[in-house]
Coordinates of C-alpha atoms and ligand atoms in Angstrom, one line a residue:
M385 CA 10.5 -21.0 -1.2
G386 CA 13.0 -18.1 -1.1
G387 CA 11.0 -15.4 0.5
G388 CA 12.9 -12.5 2.1
L389 CA 12.8 -8.8 2.5
S390 CA 15.9 -6.9 3.7
T391 CA 17.4 -4.7 1.0
E392 CA 16.4 -6.9 -1.9
P393 CA 12.8 -8.2 -1.4
H394 CA 11.6 -11.4 -2.9
L395 CA 8.2 -12.9 -2.2
G396 CA 8.2 -16.6 -1.4
L397 CA 7.2 -18.9 -4.2
K398 CA 4.9 -21.9 -3.7
L399 CA 6.0 -25.3 -4.8
D400 CA 3.4 -27.6 -6.2
G401 CA 3.8 -30.2 -3.4
V402 CA 2.7 -31.4 -0.1
A403 CA 5.0 -33.2 2.4
R404 CA 3.6 -35.7 4.8
W405 CA 5.0 -35.6 8.3
S406 CA 7.1 -38.7 7.6
Q407 CA 8.7 -36.9 4.6
A408 CA 9.5 -33.7 6.5
T409 CA 13.1 -34.6 7.4
A410 CA 13.9 -35.5 3.8
V411 CA 12.4 -32.3 2.5
V412 CA 14.3 -30.1 5.0
R413 CA 17.5 -32.0 4.4
G414 CA 17.1 -31.6 0.6
I415 CA 16.5 -27.9 0.9
T416 CA 19.4 -27.4 3.2
E417 CA 21.7 -29.3 0.8
I418 CA 20.6 -27.1 -2.1
F419 CA 21.4 -24.1 0.0
R420 CA 24.8 -25.5 1.1
E421 CA 25.9 -26.7 -2.3
S422 CA 24.8 -23.7 -4.4
K423 CA 28.2 -22.1 -5.2
S424 CA 26.7 -18.6 -5.8
L425 CA 25.4 -18.5 -2.2
R426 CA 28.8 -19.3 -0.8
E427 CA 30.7 -16.5 -2.5
N428 CA 29.3 -13.5 -0.7
R429 CA 28.1 -13.6 2.8
E430 CA 25.5 -10.9 2.1
K431 CA 24.0 -13.0 -0.6
A432 CA 23.9 -16.3 1.4
R433 CA 20.1 -16.5 1.1
L434 CA 18.0 -18.9 -0.9
K435 CA 16.1 -15.9 -2.5
Y436 CA 19.2 -15.1 -4.5
L437 CA 18.8 -18.3 -6.5
F438 CA 15.5 -16.9 -7.7
L439 CA 16.6 -13.2 -7.9
E440 CA 19.9 -13.7 -9.6
Q441 CA 20.4 -17.3 -10.8
G442 CA 17.3 -17.8 -12.8
W443 CA 15.8 -20.5 -10.6
T444 CA 12.0 -21.0 -10.6
A445 CA 9.6 -22.8 -8.3
A446 CA 9.5 -25.6 -10.8
S447 CA 13.3 -26.0 -11.2
F448 CA 13.7 -25.8 -7.4
Q449 CA 11.1 -28.6 -7.0
E450 CA 12.8 -30.7 -9.6
E451 CA 16.2 -30.4 -7.9
L452 CA 14.6 -31.1 -4.5
E453 CA 12.8 -34.2 -5.7
Q454 CA 15.9 -35.5 -7.4
R455 CA 17.8 -35.2 -4.1
M456 CA 15.1 -36.8 -2.1
G457 CA 14.6 -39.6 -4.5
F458 CA 10.8 -39.3 -4.6
P459 CA 8.3 -36.8 -5.9
L460 CA 6.1 -34.7 -3.6
E461 CA 2.3 -35.3 -3.8
P462 CA 0.6 -32.4 -5.8
A463 CA -0.3 -29.4 -3.7
I464 CA -3.9 -28.8 -2.6
P465 CA -5.3 -25.7 -4.4
E466 CA -6.0 -22.8 -2.0
E467 CA -7.3 -19.3 -2.2
P468 CA -5.1 -16.9 -0.3
P469 CA -7.2 -14.4 1.7
A470 CA -7.8 -10.9 0.2
D471 CA -8.3 -9.3 3.6
I472 CA -5.2 -7.6 5.0
Y473 CA -6.5 -7.5 8.5
R474 CA -5.3 -11.0 9.5
D475 CA -4.0 -9.4 12.7
H476 CA -6.6 -11.1 14.9
V477 CA -7.4 -7.8 16.6
G478 CA -10.9 -7.6 18.1
V479 CA -13.2 -10.3 19.4
H480 CA -13.4 -13.5 17.4
R481 CA -15.2 -16.8 17.8
Q482 CA -13.0 -19.8 18.3
K483 CA -13.6 -23.2 16.8
Q484 CA -14.4 -24.5 20.3
D485 CA -18.1 -24.0 21.1
G486 CA -18.8 -20.9 23.3
L487 CA -15.2 -19.7 23.4
F488 CA -13.7 -16.5 22.0
Y489 CA -10.3 -15.0 21.6
V490 CA -9.6 -11.3 22.1
G491 CA -6.9 -9.5 20.2
V492 CA -5.3 -6.4 21.5
A493 CA -3.6 -3.9 19.1
V494 CA -0.3 -3.0 20.7
L495 CA 0.9 0.0 18.9
R496 CA 4.4 -0.7 17.4
G497 CA 4.7 -3.6 19.9
R498 CA 5.5 -1.3 22.8
I499 CA 3.9 -2.3 26.0
T500 CA 4.8 -1.3 29.6
A501 CA 5.7 -3.8 32.3
E502 CA 2.6 -2.8 34.2
Q503 CA 0.4 -3.4 31.1
L504 CA 2.0 -6.8 30.6
H505 CA 1.3 -7.8 34.2
T506 CA -2.3 -6.6 33.7
V507 CA -2.8 -8.5 30.5
A508 CA -1.4 -11.7 32.1
E509 CA -3.6 -11.3 35.0
L510 CA -6.7 -10.7 32.8
A511 CA -5.8 -13.8 30.7
A512 CA -5.7 -15.9 33.8
R513 CA -9.0 -14.4 35.2
Y514 CA -11.1 -14.4 32.0
G515 CA -9.4 -17.0 29.8
S516 CA -7.2 -20.0 30.2
G517 CA -4.2 -17.9 31.2
E518 CA -2.7 -18.4 27.7
L519 CA -1.4 -15.4 25.7
R520 CA -0.1 -15.4 22.2
T521 CA 1.9 -12.8 20.2
T522 CA 1.4 -12.1 16.6
N523 CA 3.6 -10.9 13.7
M524 CA 1.7 -7.6 13.7
Q525 CA 3.2 -7.0 17.2
N526 CA -0.1 -7.7 18.9
L527 CA -1.4 -9.9 21.8
L528 CA -4.1 -12.4 22.0
I529 CA -6.0 -13.7 25.0
L530 CA -7.5 -17.2 24.4
H531 CA -10.4 -19.4 25.5
V532 CA -12.7 -16.7 26.9
P533 CA -16.3 -17.8 27.5
A534 CA -18.9 -15.7 25.7
R535 CA -20.4 -14.3 28.9
R536 CA -17.0 -12.8 30.0
V537 CA -16.0 -11.2 26.8
D538 CA -17.5 -7.7 27.4
R539 CA -16.0 -7.3 30.8
L540 CA -12.6 -8.4 29.6
V541 CA -12.7 -5.9 26.7
R542 CA -13.7 -3.1 29.2
E543 CA -10.8 -4.0 31.5
L544 CA -8.3 -4.1 28.6
E545 CA -9.4 -0.8 27.3
S546 CA -9.2 0.9 30.7
A547 CA -5.6 -0.3 30.9
G548 CA -4.8 1.4 27.6
L549 CA -4.8 -1.9 25.7
R550 CA -7.0 -1.2 22.6
V551 CA -9.3 -3.9 21.3
G552 CA -11.3 -1.4 19.1
A553 CA -8.4 0.6 17.6
S554 CA -8.4 3.1 14.7
S555 CA -7.1 1.9 11.3
F556 CA -3.9 3.7 11.9
W557 CA -3.3 2.3 15.4
R558 CA -4.1 -1.1 14.2
G559 CA -2.2 -1.0 10.9
T560 CA 1.1 0.6 12.0
I561 CA 4.2 -1.3 13.0
A562 CA 7.8 -0.1 13.4
C563 CA 11.2 -1.7 13.7
T564 CA 13.5 -1.1 16.6
G565 CA 15.1 2.1 15.2
S566 CA 17.9 4.1 16.5
E567 CA 16.9 3.7 20.2
F568 CA 18.4 0.2 20.3
C569 CA 19.7 -0.7 16.8
K570 CA 23.2 0.4 15.8
L571 CA 22.3 0.1 12.1
A572 CA 19.4 2.5 12.3
L573 CA 19.4 5.8 10.4
T574 CA 16.2 7.1 12.1
E575 CA 14.2 6.8 15.3
T576 CA 11.1 4.8 14.7
K577 CA 9.2 3.7 17.8
G578 CA 8.4 7.1 19.3
Y579 CA 8.0 8.5 15.8
A580 CA 5.4 5.8 14.9
R581 CA 3.3 6.8 17.8
W582 CA 3.4 10.5 16.8
V583 CA 2.5 9.6 13.2
V584 CA -0.5 7.5 14.4
E585 CA -1.7 10.3 16.7
E586 CA -1.3 12.8 13.9
L587 CA -3.3 10.7 11.4
E588 CA -6.0 10.0 13.9
R589 CA -6.3 13.7 14.4
R590 CA -6.1 14.6 10.7
L591 CA -8.4 11.8 9.4
P592 CA -10.9 11.1 12.2
G593 CA -13.2 8.2 11.5
F594 CA -11.0 6.8 8.7
S595 CA -12.2 3.2 8.6
Q596 CA -10.4 1.7 5.6
Q597 CA -7.8 -0.9 6.1
V598 CA -4.3 0.4 5.7
K599 CA -0.9 -1.0 6.7
L600 CA 1.7 1.6 7.5
H601 CA 5.2 0.1 8.2
I602 CA 8.1 2.2 9.4
T603 CA 11.6 0.9 9.2
G604 CA 14.8 2.7 10.3
C605 CA 17.1 1.6 7.6
P606 CA 17.1 -0.5 4.3
N607 CA 17.2 -3.8 6.2
S608 CA 13.4 -3.8 6.5
C609 CA 12.9 -5.3 9.9
G610 CA 9.7 -3.2 9.9
Q611 CA 8.7 -4.9 6.6
H612 CA 8.1 -1.8 4.6
W613 CA 8.1 -3.8 1.4
I614 CA 4.8 -5.5 2.2
A615 CA 3.0 -2.5 3.5
D616 CA 0.3 -0.4 1.8
I617 CA 2.5 2.5 2.8
G618 CA 6.1 1.6 3.6
L619 CA 8.4 4.2 5.1
Q620 CA 12.1 3.6 4.8
G621 CA 14.3 5.7 7.1
V622 CA 16.9 7.9 5.4
R623 CA 18.9 11.0 6.4
V624 CA 18.0 14.1 4.5
K625 CA 19.4 17.6 4.5
T626 CA 17.1 20.4 5.3
G627 CA 17.9 24.0 6.3
G628 CA 21.6 23.1 6.3
Q629 CA 21.0 20.2 8.8
M630 CA 20.9 16.5 8.5
V631 CA 17.6 15.2 9.9
D632 CA 15.5 12.0 9.9
G633 CA 13.5 11.5 6.8
Y634 CA 11.5 8.8 5.1
Y635 CA 11.3 7.4 1.6
F636 CA 7.9 6.2 0.4
C637 CA 7.2 2.7 -0.9
V638 CA 3.5 2.1 -1.8
G639 CA 1.3 -0.8 -2.7
G640 CA 2.9 -3.8 -0.9
A641 CA 0.9 -6.7 0.2
V642 CA 0.8 -10.4 1.1
G643 CA -2.1 -12.7 0.4
R644 CA -4.2 -12.7 -2.8
H645 CA -2.8 -9.4 -3.9
Q646 CA 0.7 -10.0 -2.9
A647 CA 3.2 -7.5 -4.2
V648 CA 6.4 -5.8 -3.2
A649 CA 5.8 -2.1 -2.5
R650 CA 6.7 0.3 -5.3
K651 CA 9.4 2.9 -4.8
V652 CA 7.4 5.9 -5.9
G653 CA 10.2 8.4 -5.9
Y654 CA 9.1 10.6 -3.0
R655 CA 10.7 11.3 0.4
T656 CA 10.3 13.9 3.0
P657 CA 11.8 15.0 6.3
A658 CA 10.1 12.9 9.0
T659 CA 7.9 15.8 10.1
G660 CA 6.3 15.9 6.7
V661 CA 5.1 12.3 6.7
P662 CA 1.6 12.7 8.3
A663 CA 0.7 15.5 5.9
A664 CA 1.9 13.4 2.9
V665 CA -0.1 10.4 4.1
E666 CA -3.1 12.5 4.7
R667 CA -3.0 13.9 1.1
L668 CA -2.7 10.4 -0.4
L669 CA -5.5 9.0 1.8
R670 CA -7.9 11.9 1.1
R671 CA -7.3 11.4 -2.6
Y672 CA -8.2 7.7 -2.1
L673 CA -11.3 8.5 -0.2
E674 CA -12.5 11.0 -2.8
H675 CA -11.7 9.1 -5.9
R676 CA -11.9 5.4 -5.1
H677 CA -14.3 3.2 -7.0
E678 CA -17.3 1.7 -5.1
G679 CA -15.9 -0.7 -2.5
E680 CA -12.3 -0.3 -3.8
N681 CA -9.6 -0.9 -1.1
F682 CA -6.5 1.2 -0.8
R683 CA -4.3 -1.6 -2.4
A684 CA -6.4 -1.8 -5.5
F685 CA -6.6 2.0 -5.7
C686 CA -2.8 2.2 -5.7
A687 CA -2.4 -0.6 -8.2
R688 CA -4.4 1.3 -10.8
H689 CA -2.3 4.5 -10.5
T690 CA 1.2 5.3 -11.7
D691 CA 4.1 6.1 -9.5
A692 CA 4.0 9.7 -10.7
E693 CA 0.3 10.0 -9.7
L694 CA 1.0 8.6 -6.2
R695 CA 4.0 10.8 -5.8
A696 CA 2.1 13.9 -6.8
W697 CA -0.7 13.1 -4.2
L698 CA 1.9 12.5 -1.5
A699 CA 3.7 15.8 -2.4
G700 CA 0.6 17.9 -2.9
G701 CA 1.6 18.6 -6.5
E702 CA 3.6 17.2 -9.4
V703 CA 7.3 16.7 -8.4
E704 CA 10.2 15.1 -10.1
G705 CA 10.8 11.5 -8.8
I706 CA 13.9 11.0 -6.8
P707 CA 15.9 7.8 -7.1
A708 CA 15.4 5.2 -4.3
P709 CA 18.0 5.2 -1.5
E710 CA 20.9 2.9 -2.2
P711 CA 21.1 -0.4 -0.2
S712 CA 23.4 1.4 2.2
G713 CA 20.4 3.7 3.0
R714 CA 22.2 6.7 1.6
L715 CA 20.4 8.9 -0.8
P716 CA 22.0 9.0 -4.2
H717 CA 24.7 11.6 -4.7
G718 CA 23.4 15.1 -4.9
I719 CA 19.9 14.5 -3.4
E720 CA 19.1 16.7 -0.5
G721 CA 16.0 17.5 1.5
Ligands
SF4_1980 S1 15.4 -2.1 9.9 FE1 17.4 -1.3 10.3 S2 17.0 0.1 12.0 FE2 15.3 -1.2 11.9 S3 15.8 -2.8 13.4 FE3 16.4 -3.5 11.3 S4 18.5 -3.1 11.1 FE4 17.7 -1.8 12.8

């Protein structure tokens, strides 16, 4: 319950309950009523989100469940214990066996979700020719082709790759997403889509063969449509002054994740003009490669270091931490590039 990102992130909480299908309407109705009748959510349109019950009104998963069950008039059955996956690459990219015998699905990494009309025609045609004709989209802005018989997988992969649709993509290509940005979004402070491509190309050039999993999310304003709060490296677009001019810049949030290691990314107090981002990321990732423990992933590495250390590696030396941008996206008064 109550998950949401935007300017004030809150990770969803799990209730200790399972609803049977016949109970679903009562559950949804109960939740909707709590939302409607919570006075604090009715007073400010910008705070009309369930997450604010947890962020500001002191609600917990247990108190929410108690209120819900009271409204429904029956308790939920206890939840089934589950172990969330530790793997961040749940993006389905690559070739994977389906549950159905002899069938595979093939995931294409679509960099920042941008695909040409011609590529989309191609992928539709290939889905019909090699699979069942079915395509799926994913929340990592990728495409899946389903129900491909084993003997056809290799040819499908070759055809996808020759159309510029990567099945075997670099960590940066695969792990980068971007929101709409200034090209089409009136709220944006920075351009993000073309920029994300440039950042990925730069990182592929600077760190060839980098094979560790890393999620790099770029978002053009504090609203976090690019989900920078749940990225290993989250970049929030800001305007910064450099050489007397206002230019695109990015503020770094590090260590976000969903799954077993779920966390909201930490505001580490470092920002740079947009052109400085690839060098900063390179410095941080080189430090990780050189100093990580045996088998340690980037998330765990960040978790055992302080904001000041992460900031120093991003900056290439110790620097004073700057306050995070305000919810408006503006840098605090007096902060310049
Ligand atoms: S995060 Fe901001 S810039 Fe990006 S799409 Fe959302 S509102 Fe627009």
